[in-house]
Amino acid sequence: MTVTAAPASAAVTRPLPSTITLPSGFQPEGIAIGGKPYAYFGSRVDGDIYRADLRTGEGAVFSEGPGTASLGLKIDDGRLFVAGGAGGDARIIDLRTGRVLRSYRLQPAGSNTFINDVIVTDEAAWFTDSRNLVLFKVPFGRHGSLPETATAVPLTGDIELLTGNNANGISETPDGRGLIIVQSNTGFLFRVSPSGVTSRIDVGETLLTNGDGLWLRGRSLYVVRNRLNQIAEITLNRSGTAGTLASVTTDPAFDVPTTIAEYRQRFYLPNARFTTPPTPETTYDAVSVPIP
């Protein structure tokens, strides 16, 4: 983050808008925020990426989409990683220019697929497919270079493929040695080894049905439960094999939020409004709440 020399204290304490207005008809799903005060949103309509200034709420389309959806987003090393939904693809965008650095065909076009979310680790980007028991790995080369192709990693172990959305949001474990996915239709959390072996995480009687985006903060895993208009906080052990429900956050401004990002001690969530029939005139926004 760039720090300016002039009234820094005023810049730090100035309140940020609690609501970010998005274009009518945009149909947002994913959000990503890096070290700078800009939020990036993906459109389910055509895959456009909209960038909003968190200090003013103003924004514009930053990168035009391919005509298919942009869902889960993550920022790493000046790049935006984008999950392509039913398009079966993923792409990586240069945050300086909006140019697509590389696209990956993860599943055949027109197949039963839903590339839903992405997490970036030190070694790779990992994408979920909510229709199939597989993760897709984009391993990094030297200095974070991107490979020619992605690698399919089948999911084995405890998880079972069921009707509806299966693996959705994805995160690292607190110790960084594995991954965590939420299965939306069952409400189960799973720890995933690098080879794809899944083990159900013991969270007692807690179910996270409609679990969507995940956000890990220390040992706290925040799970957005979209149609329930909730953020559930799960306190995990370091390995991510067990946890307990620590808090549930709701807000009157939630209107089916899908996923989550953090800036200045606040969470930002796009309202996907799944229960509102979408039209070109339907209004959309993102809202922020204090981190519990």
PDB file of N, CA, C and O in Angstrom, residues 120-151:
ATOM      1  N   VAL A 120      -5.934 -18.289  -3.674  1.00  0.00           N
ATOM      2  CA  VAL A 120      -4.546 -18.237  -4.133  1.00  0.00           C
ATOM      3  C   VAL A 120      -3.634 -18.497  -2.946  1.00  0.00           C
ATOM      4  O   VAL A 120      -3.707 -17.798  -1.929  1.00  0.00           O
ATOM      5  N   THR A 121      -2.785 -19.521  -3.047  1.00  0.00           N
ATOM      6  CA  THR A 121      -1.787 -19.838  -2.039  1.00  0.00           C
ATOM      7  C   THR A 121      -0.412 -19.419  -2.564  1.00  0.00           C
ATOM      8  O   THR A 121      -0.295 -18.875  -3.665  1.00  0.00           O
ATOM      9  N   ASP A 122       0.622 -19.708  -1.800  1.00  0.00           N
ATOM     10  CA  ASP A 122       1.971 -19.382  -2.256  1.00  0.00           C
ATOM     11  C   ASP A 122       2.363 -20.176  -3.497  1.00  0.00           C
ATOM     12  O   ASP A 122       3.151 -19.690  -4.322  1.00  0.00           O
ATOM     13  N   GLU A 123       1.808 -21.376  -3.629  1.00  0.00           N
ATOM     14  CA  GLU A 123       2.232 -22.270  -4.702  1.00  0.00           C
ATOM     15  C   GLU A 123       1.301 -22.308  -5.902  1.00  0.00           C
ATOM     16  O   GLU A 123       1.715 -22.687  -6.999  1.00  0.00           O
ATOM     17  N   ALA A 124       0.015 -21.926  -5.713  1.00  0.00           N
ATOM     18  CA  ALA A 124      -0.943 -22.162  -6.800  1.00  0.00           C
ATOM     19  C   ALA A 124      -2.235 -21.404  -6.554  1.00  0.00           C
ATOM     20  O   ALA A 124      -2.503 -20.934  -5.442  1.00  0.00           O
ATOM     21  N   ALA A 125      -3.026 -21.304  -7.599  1.00  0.00           N
ATOM     22  CA  ALA A 125      -4.430 -20.895  -7.490  1.00  0.00           C
ATOM     23  C   ALA A 125      -5.285 -22.148  -7.616  1.00  0.00           C
ATOM     24  O   ALA A 125      -5.014 -23.013  -8.453  1.00  0.00           O
ATOM     25  N   TRP A 126      -6.320 -22.246  -6.778  1.00  0.00           N
ATOM     26  CA  TRP A 126      -7.203 -23.406  -6.752  1.00  0.00           C
ATOM     27  C   TRP A 126      -8.636 -22.955  -7.029  1.00  0.00           C
ATOM     28  O   TRP A 126      -9.130 -22.028  -6.383  1.00  0.00           O
ATOM     29  N   PHE A 127      -9.311 -23.646  -7.954  1.00  0.00           N
ATOM     30  CA  PHE A 127     -10.666 -23.303  -8.349  1.00  0.00           C
ATOM     31  C   PHE A 127     -11.611 -24.459  -8.017  1.00  0.00           C
ATOM     32  O   PHE A 127     -11.273 -25.628  -8.234  1.00  0.00           O
ATOM     33  N   THR A 128     -12.798 -24.128  -7.494  1.00  0.00           N
ATOM     34  CA  THR A 128     -13.816 -25.141  -7.223  1.00  0.00           C
ATOM     35  C   THR A 128     -14.751 -25.301  -8.416  1.00  0.00           C
ATOM     36  O   THR A 128     -14.942 -24.375  -9.207  1.00  0.00           O
ATOM     37  N   ASP A 129     -15.338 -26.487  -8.534  1.00  0.00           N
ATOM     38  CA  ASP A 129     -16.381 -26.775  -9.516  1.00  0.00           C
ATOM     39  C   ASP A 129     -17.566 -27.333  -8.732  1.00  0.00           C
ATOM     40  O   ASP A 129     -17.510 -28.441  -8.206  1.00  0.00           O
ATOM     41  N   SER A 130     -18.650 -26.572  -8.647  1.00  0.00           N
ATOM     42  CA  SER A 130     -19.779 -26.963  -7.788  1.00  0.00           C
ATOM     43  C   SER A 130     -20.618 -28.088  -8.365  1.00  0.00           C
ATOM     44  O   SER A 130     -21.519 -28.584  -7.695  1.00  0.00           O
ATOM     45  N   ARG A 131     -20.343 -28.503  -9.584  1.00  0.00           N
ATOM     46  CA  ARG A 131     -21.100 -29.584 -10.204  1.00  0.00           C
ATOM     47  C   ARG A 131     -20.331 -30.893 -10.265  1.00  0.00           C
ATOM     48  O   ARG A 131     -20.888 -31.923 -10.641  1.00  0.00           O
ATOM     49  N   ASN A 132     -19.047 -30.865  -9.940  1.00  0.00           N
ATOM     50  CA  ASN A 132     -18.206 -32.048 -10.089  1.00  0.00           C
ATOM     51  C   ASN A 132     -17.245 -32.157  -8.916  1.00  0.00           C
ATOM     52  O   ASN A 132     -16.863 -31.151  -8.310  1.00  0.00           O
ATOM     53  N   LEU A 133     -16.846 -33.385  -8.595  1.00  0.00           N
ATOM     54  CA  LEU A 133     -15.917 -33.613  -7.494  1.00  0.00           C
ATOM     55  C   LEU A 133     -14.487 -33.451  -7.994  1.00  0.00           C
ATOM     56  O   LEU A 133     -13.742 -34.419  -8.217  1.00  0.00           O
ATOM     57  N   VAL A 134     -14.104 -32.193  -8.185  1.00  0.00           N
ATOM     58  CA  VAL A 134     -12.777 -31.890  -8.687  1.00  0.00           C
ATOM     59  C   VAL A 134     -12.418 -30.456  -8.313  1.00  0.00           C
ATOM     60  O   VAL A 134     -13.283 -29.586  -8.220  1.00  0.00           O
ATOM     61  N   LEU A 135     -11.138 -30.240  -8.012  1.00  0.00           N
ATOM     62  CA  LEU A 135     -10.572 -28.904  -7.948  1.00  0.00           C
ATOM     63  C   LEU A 135      -9.628 -28.743  -9.129  1.00  0.00           C
ATOM     64  O   LEU A 135      -9.089 -29.727  -9.656  1.00  0.00           O
ATOM     65  N   PHE A 136      -9.421 -27.502  -9.540  1.00  0.00           N
ATOM     66  CA  PHE A 136      -8.476 -27.227 -10.604  1.00  0.00           C
ATOM     67  C   PHE A 136      -7.344 -26.376 -10.045  1.00  0.00           C
ATOM     68  O   PHE A 136      -7.579 -25.339  -9.421  1.00  0.00           O
ATOM     69  N   LYS A 137      -6.127 -26.842 -10.279  1.00  0.00           N
ATOM     70  CA  LYS A 137      -4.934 -26.209  -9.738  1.00  0.00           C
ATOM     71  C   LYS A 137      -4.159 -25.516 -10.853  1.00  0.00           C
ATOM     72  O   LYS A 137      -3.872 -26.126 -11.890  1.00  0.00           O
ATOM     73  N   VAL A 138      -3.834 -24.256 -10.633  1.00  0.00           N
ATOM     74  CA  VAL A 138      -2.952 -23.514 -11.534  1.00  0.00           C
ATOM     75  C   VAL A 138      -1.647 -23.297 -10.779  1.00  0.00           C
ATOM     76  O   VAL A 138      -1.522 -22.356  -9.991  1.00  0.00           O
ATOM     77  N   PRO A 139      -0.669 -24.173 -10.956  1.00  0.00           N
ATOM     78  CA  PRO A 139       0.578 -24.074 -10.183  1.00  0.00           C
ATOM     79  C   PRO A 139       1.467 -22.947 -10.703  1.00  0.00           C
ATOM     80  O   PRO A 139       1.577 -22.730 -11.910  1.00  0.00           O
ATOM     81  N   PHE A 140       2.109 -22.246  -9.790  1.00  0.00           N
ATOM     82  CA  PHE A 140       2.982 -21.141 -10.163  1.00  0.00           C
ATOM     83  C   PHE A 140       4.404 -21.643 -10.404  1.00  0.00           C
ATOM     84  O   PHE A 140       4.902 -22.531  -9.704  1.00  0.00           O
ATOM     85  N   GLY A 141       5.049 -21.025 -11.376  1.00  0.00           N
ATOM     86  CA  GLY A 141       6.462 -21.290 -11.614  1.00  0.00           C
ATOM     87  C   GLY A 141       7.321 -20.273 -10.891  1.00  0.00           C
ATOM     88  O   GLY A 141       6.907 -19.663  -9.901  1.00  0.00           O
ATOM     89  N   ARG A 142       8.521 -20.076 -11.378  1.00  0.00           N
ATOM     90  CA  ARG A 142       9.439 -19.122 -10.764  1.00  0.00           C
ATOM     91  C   ARG A 142       8.858 -17.712 -10.822  1.00  0.00           C
ATOM     92  O   ARG A 142       8.294 -17.303 -11.829  1.00  0.00           O
ATOM     93  N   HIS A 143       8.994 -17.002  -9.709  1.00  0.00           N
ATOM     94  CA  HIS A 143       8.507 -15.628  -9.608  1.00  0.00           C
ATOM     95  C   HIS A 143       7.009 -15.526  -9.908  1.00  0.00           C
ATOM     96  O   HIS A 143       6.540 -14.516 -10.410  1.00  0.00           O
ATOM     97  N   GLY A 144       6.261 -16.600  -9.613  1.00  0.00           N
ATOM     98  CA  GLY A 144       4.818 -16.577  -9.808  1.00  0.00           C
ATOM     99  C   GLY A 144       4.363 -16.717 -11.233  1.00  0.00           C
ATOM    100  O   GLY A 144       3.198 -16.411 -11.553  1.00  0.00           O
ATOM    101  N   SER A 145       5.227 -17.186 -12.119  1.00  0.00           N
ATOM    102  CA  SER A 145       4.848 -17.312 -13.526  1.00  0.00           C
ATOM    103  C   SER A 145       3.695 -18.301 -13.689  1.00  0.00           C
ATOM    104  O   SER A 145       3.533 -19.237 -12.909  1.00  0.00           O
ATOM    105  N   LEU A 146       2.885 -18.069 -14.721  1.00  0.00           N
ATOM    106  CA  LEU A 146       1.683 -18.871 -14.955  1.00  0.00           C
ATOM    107  C   LEU A 146       1.970 -20.002 -15.934  1.00  0.00           C
ATOM    108  O   LEU A 146       2.652 -19.805 -16.936  1.00  0.00           O
ATOM    109  N   PRO A 147       1.406 -21.192 -15.667  1.00  0.00           N
ATOM    110  CA  PRO A 147       1.643 -22.333 -16.555  1.00  0.00           C
ATOM    111  C   PRO A 147       0.772 -22.261 -17.804  1.00  0.00           C
ATOM    112  O   PRO A 147      -0.140 -21.434 -17.900  1.00  0.00           O
ATOM    113  N   GLU A 148       1.040 -23.155 -18.735  1.00  0.00           N
ATOM    114  CA  GLU A 148       0.244 -23.222 -19.959  1.00  0.00           C
ATOM    115  C   GLU A 148      -1.141 -23.796 -19.697  1.00  0.00           C
ATOM    116  O   GLU A 148      -2.120 -23.384 -20.322  1.00  0.00           O
ATOM    117  N   THR A 149      -1.220 -24.764 -18.785  1.00  0.00           N
ATOM    118  CA  THR A 149      -2.481 -25.442 -18.526  1.00  0.00           C
ATOM    119  C   THR A 149      -2.701 -25.600 -17.031  1.00  0.00           C
ATOM    120  O   THR A 149      -1.756 -25.529 -16.236  1.00  0.00           O
ATOM    121  N   ALA A 150      -3.960 -25.819 -16.655  1.00  0.00           N
ATOM    122  CA  ALA A 150      -4.322 -26.130 -15.278  1.00  0.00           C
ATOM    123  C   ALA A 150      -4.355 -27.643 -15.092  1.00  0.00           C
ATOM    124  O   ALA A 150      -4.453 -28.414 -16.060  1.00  0.00           O
ATOM    125  N   THR A 151      -4.307 -28.064 -13.829  1.00  0.00           N
ATOM    126  CA  THR A 151      -4.310 -29.482 -13.491  1.00  0.00           C
ATOM    127  C   THR A 151      -5.573 -29.826 -12.723  1.00  0.00           C
ATOM    128  O   THR A 151      -5.915 -29.145 -11.748  1.00  0.00           O
TER     129      THR A 151
END
